[in-house]
């Protein structure tokens, strides 16, 4: 688990994990990586590690199955380390993942659960994402998701643009790992 140190630091950061019940410890970060590997084995996709062009660990982003409105939906989710937030990494990675899922028809329903004050919210809307009210009881403030603030969340449905994530899947191959329940 070459990426355990990076993921433990990321998932242990209280600001990154602000909308989860609590930050994760090293053991839970290892479980997160194992969960992501199972996602790849079962579904063929999961989270990718985000790195800068210089190879610096930034966070993770990818596709995982969630239950939204009592129905399965493919979620574009991400975590970005505090020092790299508000630099466009989440928007670029989330848009590429969303477009990859759309162009490969991985799901009929693709969502992203984010808070209204997340910079990504506005950026994804500008890029053609339809925004819908947060499903009751899903990703409410203090539960899970990686954005600051106590505003309501929104679920974002994709546009039909096509792009492909360029990073190796997290936890697959010699590169990097990533994200669990």
XYZ file of C-alpha atoms in Angstrom:
181
model
C 0.000 0.000 0.000
C 2.356 2.660 -1.287
C -0.291 5.366 -0.929
C -1.357 4.653 2.629
C 0.668 7.550 4.056
C -0.881 10.049 1.612
C -4.412 8.710 2.080
C -4.091 8.530 5.886
C -2.971 12.162 5.945
C -5.770 13.236 3.558
C -8.581 11.313 5.282
C -7.253 12.272 8.718
C -7.468 16.014 8.023
C -10.466 17.475 9.912
C -11.007 20.162 7.227
C -11.032 17.637 4.371
C -13.381 15.364 6.327
C -15.575 18.174 7.643
C -18.783 16.646 6.243
C -18.086 13.113 7.429
C -18.862 11.941 10.958
C -15.156 12.336 11.816
C -11.693 12.129 10.253
C -10.301 8.650 9.651
C -7.288 7.112 11.374
C -4.561 5.107 9.595
C -6.417 1.785 9.980
C -9.581 3.330 8.514
C -7.548 4.806 5.645
C -6.259 1.280 4.900
C -9.880 0.042 4.948
C -10.771 2.905 2.575
C -8.088 1.683 0.150
C -9.356 -1.910 0.440
C -12.925 -0.724 -0.204
C -11.756 1.079 -3.320
C -9.931 -2.016 -4.593
C -13.177 -3.974 -4.143
C -14.997 -1.304 -6.179
C -12.564 -1.873 -9.031
C -12.919 -5.652 -8.783
C -16.744 -5.504 -8.681
C -17.548 -2.519 -10.918
C -14.442 -1.785 -12.967
C -14.120 1.733 -11.576
C -13.565 3.615 -8.335
C -11.416 6.540 -7.297
C -8.244 7.772 -8.971
C -5.407 9.547 -7.206
C -5.061 13.187 -8.218
C -1.479 14.352 -8.672
C -0.051 17.646 -9.873
C 1.930 17.675 -13.123
C 5.007 17.528 -10.889
C 3.800 14.331 -9.191
C 2.648 15.883 -5.894
C -0.232 14.034 -4.205
C -3.341 16.266 -4.339
C -6.189 13.930 -3.346
C -8.582 11.499 -5.008
C -11.535 11.637 -7.350
C -13.606 9.023 -9.093
C -16.783 7.037 -9.494
C -18.521 5.015 -6.762
C -22.030 3.610 -6.448
C -24.302 5.324 -3.908
C -27.985 5.145 -3.036
C -29.726 8.447 -3.794
C -33.506 8.802 -3.506
C -33.619 5.071 -2.744
C -32.133 4.288 -6.169
C -28.605 3.392 -7.265
C -26.610 6.257 -8.747
C -23.012 6.560 -9.836
C -21.434 9.347 -7.813
C -18.534 11.503 -8.880
C -16.788 12.057 -5.541
C -13.505 13.654 -4.505
C -11.246 14.727 -1.648
C -8.567 17.401 -2.084
C -5.893 18.141 0.503
C -6.361 21.475 2.244
C -3.300 23.163 0.710
C -4.535 22.340 -2.825
C -8.169 23.408 -2.424
C -9.567 26.263 -4.537
C -6.956 25.687 -7.253
C -9.256 23.903 -9.723
C -8.089 20.325 -9.113
C -11.473 19.066 -7.893
C -13.368 20.740 -10.723
C -11.034 19.408 -13.413
C -10.941 15.876 -12.005
C -14.680 15.700 -11.234
C -15.563 16.981 -14.707
C -13.281 14.401 -16.369
C -14.760 11.578 -14.257
C -18.303 12.693 -14.963
C -17.624 12.933 -18.676
C -15.864 9.557 -18.699
C -18.875 7.929 -17.014
C -21.240 9.630 -19.476
C -19.273 8.763 -22.600
C -18.821 5.135 -21.512
C -22.474 4.848 -20.403
C -21.480 3.437 -17.017
C -24.817 4.446 -15.497
C -28.150 5.965 -16.395
C -27.891 8.273 -13.389
C -24.666 10.064 -12.483
C -24.644 12.406 -9.493
C -22.294 14.526 -7.456
C -23.240 15.454 -3.922
C -21.736 18.800 -2.948
C -22.537 21.800 -0.754
C -23.814 25.086 -2.139
C -20.741 26.976 -0.969
C -18.305 24.590 -2.665
C -16.364 26.324 -5.438
C -16.958 23.162 -7.491
C -20.731 23.783 -7.347
C -20.492 26.934 -9.447
C -17.785 25.548 -11.723
C -19.769 22.398 -12.554
C -22.923 24.449 -13.151
C -21.002 26.660 -15.593
C -19.829 23.495 -17.393
C -23.400 22.366 -18.037
C -24.224 20.258 -15.002
C -27.902 20.256 -14.022
C -28.330 20.818 -10.288
C -31.072 19.264 -8.187
C -32.091 19.510 -4.533
C -30.206 17.279 -2.109
C -32.034 14.012 -1.431
C -33.478 13.942 2.110
C -31.021 12.482 4.579
C -28.158 12.204 2.083
C -24.883 14.022 2.768
C -26.485 16.447 5.172
C -24.073 18.826 6.883
C -21.997 16.961 9.437
C -22.490 13.581 7.724
C -20.241 13.155 4.693
C -18.700 15.073 1.826
C -15.648 17.168 1.573
C -16.816 20.775 1.408
C -17.012 23.500 4.013
C -20.117 25.236 5.304
C -23.534 24.300 6.553
C -25.539 25.130 3.426
C -27.690 22.492 1.775
C -26.080 20.033 -0.610
C -27.051 19.593 -4.219
C -26.994 16.608 -6.523
C -25.500 17.320 -9.928
C -26.451 15.406 -13.075
C -23.970 15.350 -15.956
C -23.948 17.030 -19.309
C -22.944 15.044 -22.385
C -19.351 16.294 -22.792
C -16.596 13.721 -23.356
C -13.221 13.615 -21.600
C -11.192 10.831 -20.054
C -9.441 10.830 -16.664
C -5.689 10.721 -17.249
C -4.546 9.273 -13.923
C -4.118 5.608 -13.084
C -7.057 4.295 -11.039
C -6.414 4.675 -7.324
C -5.207 1.400 -5.901
C -4.628 -0.183 -9.295
C -1.241 -0.904 -10.832
C 2.032 0.492 -9.558
C 0.696 4.010 -9.031
C -1.840 4.922 -6.304
C -4.865 3.935 -4.104
C -8.053 5.646 -2.640
C -11.761 5.840 -0.909
C -14.586 3.571 1.488
C -17.925 3.797 3.207
